[in-house]
Short mmCIF file of C-alpha atoms and ligand atoms in Angstrom, two decimals:
data_model
loop_
_atom_site.label_atom_id
_atom_site.label_comp_id
_atom_site.label_asym_id
_atom_site.label_seq_id
_atom_site.Cartn_x
_atom_site.Cartn_y
_atom_site.Cartn_z
CA MET S 1 -23.35 -26.83 -1.26
CA THR S 2 -19.70 -27.97 -2.38
CA LEU S 3 -16.80 -26.20 -0.81
CA LEU S 4 -14.99 -23.45 -2.82
CA THR S 5 -11.99 -25.55 -4.07
CA THR S 6 -14.40 -27.86 -5.63
CA ARG S 7 -16.57 -25.36 -6.99
CA LEU S 8 -13.63 -23.54 -8.64
CA ALA S 9 -12.30 -26.79 -10.16
CA GLN S 10 -15.67 -27.28 -11.94
CA PRO S 11 -16.97 -24.20 -13.35
CA PRO S 12 -21.02 -24.66 -14.02
CA ALA S 13 -22.08 -25.58 -17.42
CA LEU S 14 -23.94 -23.26 -19.71
CA PRO S 15 -27.65 -23.64 -19.86
CA CYS S 16 -27.63 -22.92 -23.50
CA ASP S 17 -24.88 -25.55 -24.42
CA GLY S 18 -26.57 -28.36 -26.27
CA ALA S 19 -23.22 -30.27 -26.74
CA ARG S 20 -22.72 -30.59 -23.07
CA ALA S 21 -19.15 -29.75 -22.92
CA THR S 22 -17.08 -30.61 -19.85
CA SER S 23 -14.99 -27.63 -20.04
CA THR S 24 -16.24 -24.08 -20.33
CA PRO S 25 -16.92 -23.25 -24.00
CA LEU S 26 -15.13 -20.08 -25.45
CA TYR S 27 -17.85 -17.90 -27.17
CA GLN S 28 -15.24 -16.05 -29.15
CA THR S 29 -17.87 -13.77 -30.81
CA ALA S 30 -18.93 -9.98 -30.85
CA THR S 31 -22.54 -10.45 -31.79
CA PHE S 32 -25.15 -12.86 -31.34
CA ALA S 33 -28.03 -13.30 -33.76
CA GLN S 34 -31.20 -11.87 -32.17
CA HIS S 35 -34.86 -13.01 -31.94
CA PRO S 36 -36.95 -10.96 -33.96
CA ASP S 37 -39.21 -9.71 -31.00
CA GLY S 38 -35.88 -8.53 -29.39
CA ASP S 39 -36.03 -10.78 -26.51
CA SER S 40 -32.39 -12.18 -26.48
CA ARG S 41 -30.29 -13.24 -23.66
CA TRP S 42 -27.18 -12.09 -25.35
CA ASP S 43 -26.69 -9.60 -28.17
CA TYR S 44 -23.23 -7.94 -27.84
CA SER S 45 -20.21 -9.11 -26.08
CA ARG S 46 -19.42 -5.87 -24.65
CA SER S 47 -22.70 -6.07 -22.77
CA GLY S 48 -22.99 -9.73 -22.27
CA ASN S 49 -21.20 -13.00 -23.20
CA PRO S 50 -21.83 -16.68 -22.05
CA THR S 51 -18.12 -17.25 -21.23
CA ARG S 52 -17.81 -14.22 -19.19
CA ASP S 53 -21.13 -15.19 -17.52
CA VAL S 54 -19.33 -18.39 -16.24
CA LEU S 55 -16.58 -16.42 -14.94
CA GLU S 56 -18.59 -14.10 -13.18
CA VAL S 57 -20.51 -16.74 -11.43
CA GLN S 58 -17.19 -18.16 -10.56
CA LEU S 59 -15.62 -14.85 -9.22
CA ALA S 60 -18.96 -14.20 -7.33
CA ALA S 61 -18.36 -17.70 -5.64
CA LEU S 62 -14.88 -17.02 -4.81
CA GLU S 63 -15.80 -13.60 -3.36
CA GLY S 64 -18.77 -14.95 -1.38
CA ALA S 65 -20.40 -11.90 -3.25
CA ARG S 66 -23.90 -11.31 -4.84
CA HIS S 67 -22.37 -9.74 -7.78
CA ALA S 68 -19.03 -9.84 -9.43
CA LEU S 69 -18.11 -7.70 -12.49
CA ALA S 70 -14.97 -8.85 -14.80
CA CYS S 71 -13.21 -5.67 -16.17
CA SER S 72 -10.69 -5.11 -18.79
CA SER S 73 -7.86 -4.70 -16.17
CA GLY S 74 -7.45 -4.10 -12.60
CA VAL S 75 -6.96 -0.48 -13.24
CA ALA S 76 -10.38 -0.52 -15.13
CA ALA S 77 -11.99 -1.93 -12.09
CA LEU S 78 -10.28 0.48 -9.87
CA SER S 79 -11.48 3.26 -12.24
CA ALA S 80 -15.27 2.23 -12.28
CA VAL S 81 -15.23 2.28 -8.40
CA LEU S 82 -13.36 5.66 -8.12
CA ARG S 83 -15.78 7.33 -10.46
CA LEU S 84 -18.46 6.60 -7.84
CA ALA S 85 -17.16 9.80 -6.49
CA HIS S 86 -18.26 12.97 -8.36
CA ARG S 87 -17.09 16.50 -8.36
CA GLY S 88 -16.54 18.06 -5.05
CA ASP S 89 -16.61 14.81 -3.23
CA HIS S 90 -13.96 13.63 -0.95
CA VAL S 91 -12.08 10.52 -1.21
CA ILE S 92 -9.70 8.97 1.38
CA VAL S 93 -6.84 6.67 0.23
CA GLY S 94 -4.12 4.79 1.84
CA ASP S 95 -0.70 6.21 1.86
CA ASP S 96 1.04 3.21 0.31
CA LEU S 97 -0.57 2.28 -3.08
CA TYR S 98 -0.05 0.60 -6.33
CA GLY S 99 1.78 2.97 -8.58
CA GLY S 100 -1.07 2.89 -11.18
CA THR S 101 -3.73 3.66 -8.59
CA CYS S 102 -1.78 6.97 -7.68
CA ARG S 103 -1.69 8.03 -11.40
CA LEU S 104 -5.56 7.17 -11.50
CA LEU S 105 -6.10 9.42 -8.46
CA ARG S 106 -4.17 12.35 -10.21
CA LEU S 107 -6.51 12.18 -13.05
CA LEU S 108 -9.40 12.02 -10.86
CA ALA S 109 -8.41 15.10 -8.97
CA GLU S 110 -7.22 17.11 -12.05
CA ASP S 111 -9.78 16.03 -14.39
CA HIS S 112 -12.82 15.56 -12.32
CA GLY S 113 -12.47 17.61 -9.32
CA VAL S 114 -12.64 15.14 -6.68
CA GLU S 115 -10.52 16.05 -3.49
CA ILE S 116 -8.12 13.38 -2.51
CA SER S 117 -6.66 12.77 0.90
CA ARG S 118 -3.84 10.10 1.86
CA ALA S 119 -3.81 8.63 5.29
CA PRO S 120 -2.15 5.71 6.87
CA LEU S 121 -5.04 3.74 7.18
CA HIS S 122 -3.35 0.65 8.40
CA GLU S 123 -2.86 2.78 11.71
CA PRO S 124 -5.91 2.73 14.01
CA GLY S 125 -7.96 5.97 14.24
CA ALA S 126 -6.11 7.44 10.86
CA LEU S 127 -9.43 7.12 9.07
CA ARG S 128 -11.59 8.71 11.59
CA ALA S 129 -9.09 11.74 11.70
CA ALA S 130 -9.20 12.08 7.84
CA LEU S 131 -13.18 12.10 7.47
CA ARG S 132 -14.88 15.14 6.10
CA GLY S 133 -18.56 16.22 5.55
CA ASN S 134 -18.10 15.48 1.96
CA THR S 135 -16.19 12.14 1.96
CA ARG S 136 -17.77 9.81 -0.13
CA LEU S 137 -15.46 7.08 -0.74
CA VAL S 138 -12.31 5.25 1.14
CA LEU S 139 -9.96 2.98 -0.79
CA ALA S 140 -7.47 0.99 0.97
CA GLU S 141 -5.37 -2.00 -0.15
CA SER S 142 -5.61 -4.89 2.45
CA VAL S 143 -2.12 -5.57 2.41
CA THR S 144 0.16 -2.64 0.95
CA ASN S 145 2.75 -2.69 -1.59
CA PRO S 146 5.53 -2.77 -1.43
CA PHE S 147 5.73 -2.39 2.38
CA LEU S 148 3.15 -5.20 2.98
CA ARG S 149 1.37 -3.30 5.83
CA VAL S 150 -1.74 -4.89 7.01
CA VAL S 151 -5.12 -3.18 6.82
CA ASP S 152 -7.70 -4.02 9.38
CA VAL S 153 -10.77 -3.95 7.08
CA GLY S 154 -13.37 -4.50 9.89
CA ALA S 155 -12.10 -1.69 11.83
CA LEU S 156 -12.47 0.63 8.77
CA ALA S 157 -16.08 -0.51 8.20
CA THR S 158 -16.67 0.18 11.85
CA ASP S 159 -15.38 3.82 11.54
CA LEU S 160 -17.69 4.43 8.67
CA ARG S 161 -21.05 2.53 10.18
CA GLY S 162 -24.08 5.05 9.95
CA ARG S 163 -22.03 7.50 7.42
CA ASP S 164 -22.87 7.53 3.77
CA VAL S 165 -19.40 6.65 2.73
CA LEU S 166 -18.48 3.63 0.59
CA LEU S 167 -15.46 1.44 1.78
CA ALA S 168 -13.47 -0.08 -1.24
CA ILE S 169 -10.88 -2.65 -0.71
CA ASP S 170 -8.23 -3.37 -3.21
CA ASN S 171 -7.36 -7.05 -2.10
CA THR S 172 -5.22 -8.05 -4.85
CA MET S 173 -2.27 -8.89 -2.69
CA ARG S 174 -4.07 -11.51 -0.58
CA THR S 175 -7.02 -12.71 -2.82
CA PRO S 176 -10.46 -13.85 -1.53
CA LEU S 177 -9.23 -17.15 -0.43
CA ALA S 178 -7.45 -15.23 2.23
CA LEU S 179 -9.71 -12.43 3.00
CA ARG S 180 -13.27 -11.68 1.65
CA PRO S 181 -13.55 -7.87 2.29
CA LEU S 182 -17.25 -7.88 1.89
CA ALA S 183 -17.74 -10.20 4.84
CA HIS S 184 -15.60 -7.56 6.95
CA GLY S 185 -17.96 -4.85 6.13
CA ALA S 186 -16.63 -3.46 2.88
CA ASP S 187 -18.99 -2.25 0.11
CA LEU S 188 -16.72 -3.18 -2.80
CA ALA S 189 -13.78 -5.66 -3.31
CA ILE S 190 -11.40 -5.16 -6.09
CA GLN S 191 -8.88 -7.55 -7.57
CA SER S 192 -6.29 -7.02 -10.19
CA ALA S 193 -7.07 -10.50 -11.58
CA THR S 194 -3.78 -10.17 -13.68
CA LYS S 195 -1.88 -11.25 -10.56
CA LEU S 196 -2.66 -14.40 -8.61
CA LEU S 197 -6.33 -15.13 -9.70
CA ASN S 198 -5.16 -16.06 -13.09
CA GLY S 199 -1.59 -16.62 -12.27
CA HIS S 200 0.06 -17.52 -15.44
CA GLY S 201 0.93 -14.18 -16.74
CA ASP S 202 -1.17 -14.31 -19.84
CA VAL S 203 -4.13 -12.14 -18.95
CA THR S 204 -5.03 -8.75 -17.90
CA ALA S 205 -8.11 -8.49 -16.11
CA GLY S 206 -9.78 -7.06 -12.99
CA VAL S 207 -12.87 -7.66 -10.91
CA VAL S 208 -15.29 -5.47 -8.75
CA ALA S 209 -17.58 -7.67 -6.05
CA THR S 210 -20.40 -6.29 -4.13
CA ASP S 211 -23.47 -7.32 -2.40
CA ASP S 212 -25.35 -4.18 -3.10
CA ASP S 213 -27.81 -4.66 -6.02
CA ALA S 214 -27.91 -0.58 -7.06
CA LEU S 215 -24.04 -0.42 -6.89
CA ALA S 216 -23.73 -3.54 -9.17
CA ASP S 217 -26.35 -2.01 -11.48
CA SER S 218 -24.44 1.29 -11.77
CA LEU S 219 -20.88 -0.34 -11.96
CA ALA S 220 -22.24 -2.58 -14.78
CA PHE S 221 -23.89 0.38 -16.70
CA ARG S 222 -20.68 2.14 -16.56
CA ARG S 223 -18.53 -0.75 -17.46
CA ASN S 224 -20.76 -1.07 -20.54
CA ALA S 225 -20.95 2.68 -21.58
CA GLU S 226 -17.20 2.94 -21.08
CA GLY S 227 -16.21 -0.35 -22.74
CA THR S 228 -14.26 -1.71 -20.12
CA THR S 229 -15.63 -5.46 -19.90
CA LEU S 230 -13.38 -8.42 -20.10
CA ALA S 231 -13.01 -9.85 -23.52
CA PRO S 232 -14.26 -13.51 -23.86
CA PHE S 233 -10.95 -15.19 -24.66
CA GLU S 234 -9.62 -13.40 -21.52
CA ALA S 235 -12.44 -14.71 -19.52
CA TRP S 236 -12.10 -18.17 -20.66
CA LEU S 237 -8.36 -18.12 -19.52
CA LEU S 238 -9.33 -16.58 -16.32
CA THR S 239 -11.72 -18.95 -15.75
CA ARG S 240 -9.27 -21.80 -16.28
CA GLY S 241 -6.85 -19.95 -13.80
CA LEU S 242 -9.40 -20.16 -11.18
CA GLN S 243 -9.50 -23.65 -11.41
CA THR S 244 -5.91 -24.15 -9.86
CA LEU S 245 -5.94 -20.88 -7.73
CA PRO S 246 -6.11 -22.74 -4.39
CA LEU S 247 -3.39 -25.12 -5.11
CA ARG S 248 -1.24 -22.55 -6.52
CA LEU S 249 -1.89 -20.16 -3.48
CA ARG S 250 -0.88 -22.96 -1.01
CA ALA S 251 2.38 -23.59 -2.97
CA GLN S 252 3.50 -20.04 -3.43
CA VAL S 253 2.69 -19.00 0.10
CA ALA S 254 4.55 -22.03 1.51
CA GLY S 255 7.89 -21.09 -0.77
CA ALA S 256 7.40 -17.37 0.39
CA ARG S 257 7.59 -18.29 3.85
CA GLN S 258 10.73 -20.74 3.39
CA VAL S 259 12.63 -18.11 1.10
CA ALA S 260 11.60 -15.09 3.67
CA ALA S 261 12.83 -17.19 6.53
CA ALA S 262 16.43 -17.66 4.82
CA LEU S 263 16.64 -14.13 3.29
CA PRO S 264 18.19 -12.53 6.36
CA GLY S 265 21.17 -14.71 6.31
CA LEU S 266 22.18 -14.05 2.78
CA PRO S 267 24.97 -11.51 1.74
CA GLY S 268 24.28 -8.02 1.48
CA VAL S 269 20.44 -8.12 2.54
CA THR S 270 19.72 -5.37 5.03
CA ARG S 271 16.12 -5.71 5.77
CA VAL S 272 13.37 -8.26 4.90
CA ILE S 273 9.67 -6.95 4.88
CA THR S 274 6.96 -9.29 5.42
CA PRO S 275 3.34 -8.76 6.94
CA ASP S 276 3.61 -8.08 10.28
CA ASP S 277 0.56 -10.24 11.46
CA GLY S 278 1.71 -13.17 9.41
CA SER S 279 -0.60 -12.91 6.51
CA ASP S 280 -0.14 -15.24 3.79
CA VAL S 281 1.21 -13.46 0.71
CA VAL S 282 3.68 -14.56 -2.18
CA VAL S 283 5.38 -11.30 -2.20
CA ILE S 284 8.58 -10.48 -0.24
CA THR S 285 10.20 -6.92 -0.16
CA LEU S 286 13.68 -6.73 0.91
CA GLU S 287 16.31 -4.18 1.23
CA VAL S 288 20.01 -4.32 0.05
CA GLU S 289 22.91 -2.03 0.70
CA ASP S 290 22.76 0.47 -2.24
CA GLU S 291 21.26 0.95 -5.51
CA ALA S 292 23.98 -0.62 -7.45
CA ALA S 293 23.39 -3.90 -5.35
CA ALA S 294 19.72 -3.75 -6.31
CA ARG S 295 20.66 -3.57 -9.82
CA ALA S 296 23.31 -6.33 -9.79
CA LEU S 297 20.66 -8.69 -7.92
CA LEU S 298 18.15 -8.09 -10.67
CA GLU S 299 20.74 -8.78 -13.35
CA ARG S 300 22.23 -11.67 -11.78
CA THR S 301 19.10 -13.87 -10.72
CA ARG S 302 18.19 -16.53 -13.45
CA LEU S 303 15.04 -18.14 -12.20
CA PHE S 304 13.51 -14.81 -10.93
CA ARG S 305 12.46 -12.77 -14.23
CA THR S 306 12.54 -9.05 -14.08
CA THR S 307 8.92 -8.05 -14.42
CA VAL S 308 6.54 -5.42 -12.89
CA SER S 309 3.82 -7.80 -12.04
CA PHE S 310 3.43 -10.55 -9.22
CA GLY S 311 1.50 -13.71 -8.50
CA GLY S 312 2.40 -15.81 -11.39
CA VAL S 313 3.38 -19.42 -11.10
CA GLY S 314 6.87 -18.13 -12.18
CA SER S 315 8.94 -16.22 -9.63
CA SER S 316 9.83 -12.45 -10.48
CA ILE S 317 11.87 -9.85 -9.14
CA SER S 318 11.49 -5.86 -9.41
CA THR S 319 12.74 -2.54 -8.11
CA PRO S 320 9.38 -0.80 -7.28
CA ALA S 321 11.08 2.80 -7.63
CA THR S 322 11.86 2.27 -11.33
CA MET S 323 9.21 -0.30 -12.07
CA SER S 324 5.77 -0.66 -10.58
CA HIS S 325 5.76 2.51 -8.60
CA ALA S 326 7.50 4.57 -11.58
CA SER S 327 4.35 6.13 -12.68
CA MET S 328 4.17 8.10 -9.00
CA THR S 329 5.78 11.56 -8.90
CA VAL S 330 9.60 11.69 -7.41
CA GLY S 331 7.61 13.77 -4.37
CA GLU S 332 4.96 10.80 -4.27
CA ARG S 333 7.67 8.25 -4.08
CA ALA S 334 9.92 9.78 -1.42
CA ALA S 335 6.93 10.67 0.77
CA ALA S 336 5.97 6.74 0.44
CA GLY S 337 9.77 5.70 1.33
CA ILE S 338 9.95 3.94 -1.89
CA THR S 339 13.79 3.97 -2.38
CA PRO S 340 16.08 2.67 -5.20
CA THR S 341 17.43 -0.12 -2.74
CA LEU S 342 14.06 -1.73 -2.33
CA VAL S 343 13.75 -5.15 -4.13
CA ARG S 344 10.13 -6.78 -4.36
CA LEU S 345 10.25 -10.71 -4.85
CA SER S 346 7.20 -12.64 -5.98
CA ILE S 347 7.43 -16.26 -5.23
CA GLY S 348 6.04 -18.89 -7.85
CA ILE S 349 5.76 -22.71 -7.88
CA GLU S 350 9.28 -23.36 -8.45
CA ASP S 351 11.08 -25.40 -5.84
CA PRO S 352 12.06 -22.87 -3.09
CA ALA S 353 15.48 -24.58 -2.73
CA ASP S 354 16.43 -23.79 -6.21
CA LEU S 355 14.95 -20.06 -5.74
CA LEU S 356 17.04 -19.53 -2.66
CA ALA S 357 20.23 -20.90 -4.43
CA ASP S 358 19.59 -18.60 -7.08
CA LEU S 359 19.26 -15.71 -4.86
CA GLU S 360 22.19 -16.61 -2.91
CA GLY S 361 24.31 -17.01 -5.99
CA ALA S 362 23.45 -13.71 -7.30
CA LEU S 363 23.95 -12.00 -3.93
CA ALA S 364 27.33 -13.29 -3.39
CA ALA S 365 28.35 -12.72 -6.94
CA GLY S 366 27.23 -9.13 -6.64
CA ARG S 367 29.16 -8.86 -3.40
CA ARG S 368 32.39 -9.97 -4.86
CA CYS S 369 32.15 -7.53 -7.75
CA ALA S 370 31.44 -4.57 -5.19
CA VAL S 371 34.67 -5.85 -3.09
CA ALA S 372 36.74 -5.73 -6.27
CA GLY S 373 35.67 -2.39 -7.24
CA LEU S 374 33.63 -3.69 -10.36
CA THR S 375 30.07 -2.94 -11.24
C1 LIG L 401 -1.47 -4.75 -10.52
C2 LIG L 401 -2.25 -4.01 -9.64
C3 LIG L 401 -3.44 -3.27 -10.11
C4 LIG L 401 -3.80 -2.88 -11.41
O1 LIG L 401 -4.24 -3.80 -11.98
P1 LIG L 401 -3.86 -4.20 -13.68
O2 LIG L 401 -4.57 -5.49 -13.97
O3 LIG L 401 -2.36 -4.25 -13.89
O4 LIG L 401 -4.66 -3.09 -14.51
C5 LIG L 401 -4.08 -2.65 -8.86
N1 LIG L 401 -4.00 -2.83 -7.73
C6 LIG L 401 -2.96 -3.59 -7.30
C7 LIG L 401 -2.92 -3.82 -5.85
C8 LIG L 401 -2.02 -4.27 -8.10
O5 LIG L 401 -1.01 -4.97 -7.89
#
């Protein structure tokens, strides 16, 4: 048994590859010629594709799971999981969630008659208090975004022991290298692979992993029926991204630690938020004095590109209130405490000294303009 880093670096060869390619071949085809007797391993890429098979074997190894399904986006993965709840079922979700997840939950409630409750699932006892007789599913982010609150997956699983309630963990912020939700008792582990798993900002993809054969069958059926499978080219790019995931993550986490340590000393920074248990993440949330200061920081940084996403090799900066969490209603944002003074950084693989100099220059320039009464 090779170790995970080795395994990710060397995806398995395809049994059907007579050419013995040493990197994963891209089967960029919608259809496969079928045997007249109908006994074909692959027929149509929405239902099965050799390149995606390699990816899913790698994703299952990464999660330590029996099954991993690659979906067209993180939201498609979340949607497949949330649709395991039906009309009249109750779903409990965390109170600090990715904005797109909030939008999806609204659809689930309005169009599909599912009852949704929000609860501070990072607090002990909150899940038990929220449970009802018709609770079917619990969805939490392992480290929340943008407040970086840490959820104890094992404690949630313990609270659900003996009940017919599924525990799903959106582990996008941590990745399976830092936390494997299934090993802590979750039934389903979700990733937006668009973020760290791919890491290069050129793929939109999602993953659901599970050890439960029946759940995997049900999710695979739904994914094929609804057409949310990952396309071959994206599967190929993501397989390549996974080869360097351990290296990238190590560099980005180290960079984030260095930047987070220096941020409190920079001009105009009023608060720096990192996970309170010291979890390894590449995101840092900070607060500045007012909305104008937040806007000025985004405009003045050069190395941090203004983008909604995170986890790529290039550092990025965003204001959650107007970007990643803009799809929430004003009331949802207010309840979650997502104010216009919050700024989220994602640290890439650049030299942390350059990143700090960039932030310091942008903050100092913003300060000088504010003092001079300029915007
Ligand atoms: C980005 C993100 C998603 C959605 O993933 P997409 O790939 O953009 O569809 C879901 N959950 C979290 C925590 C995310 O950051």
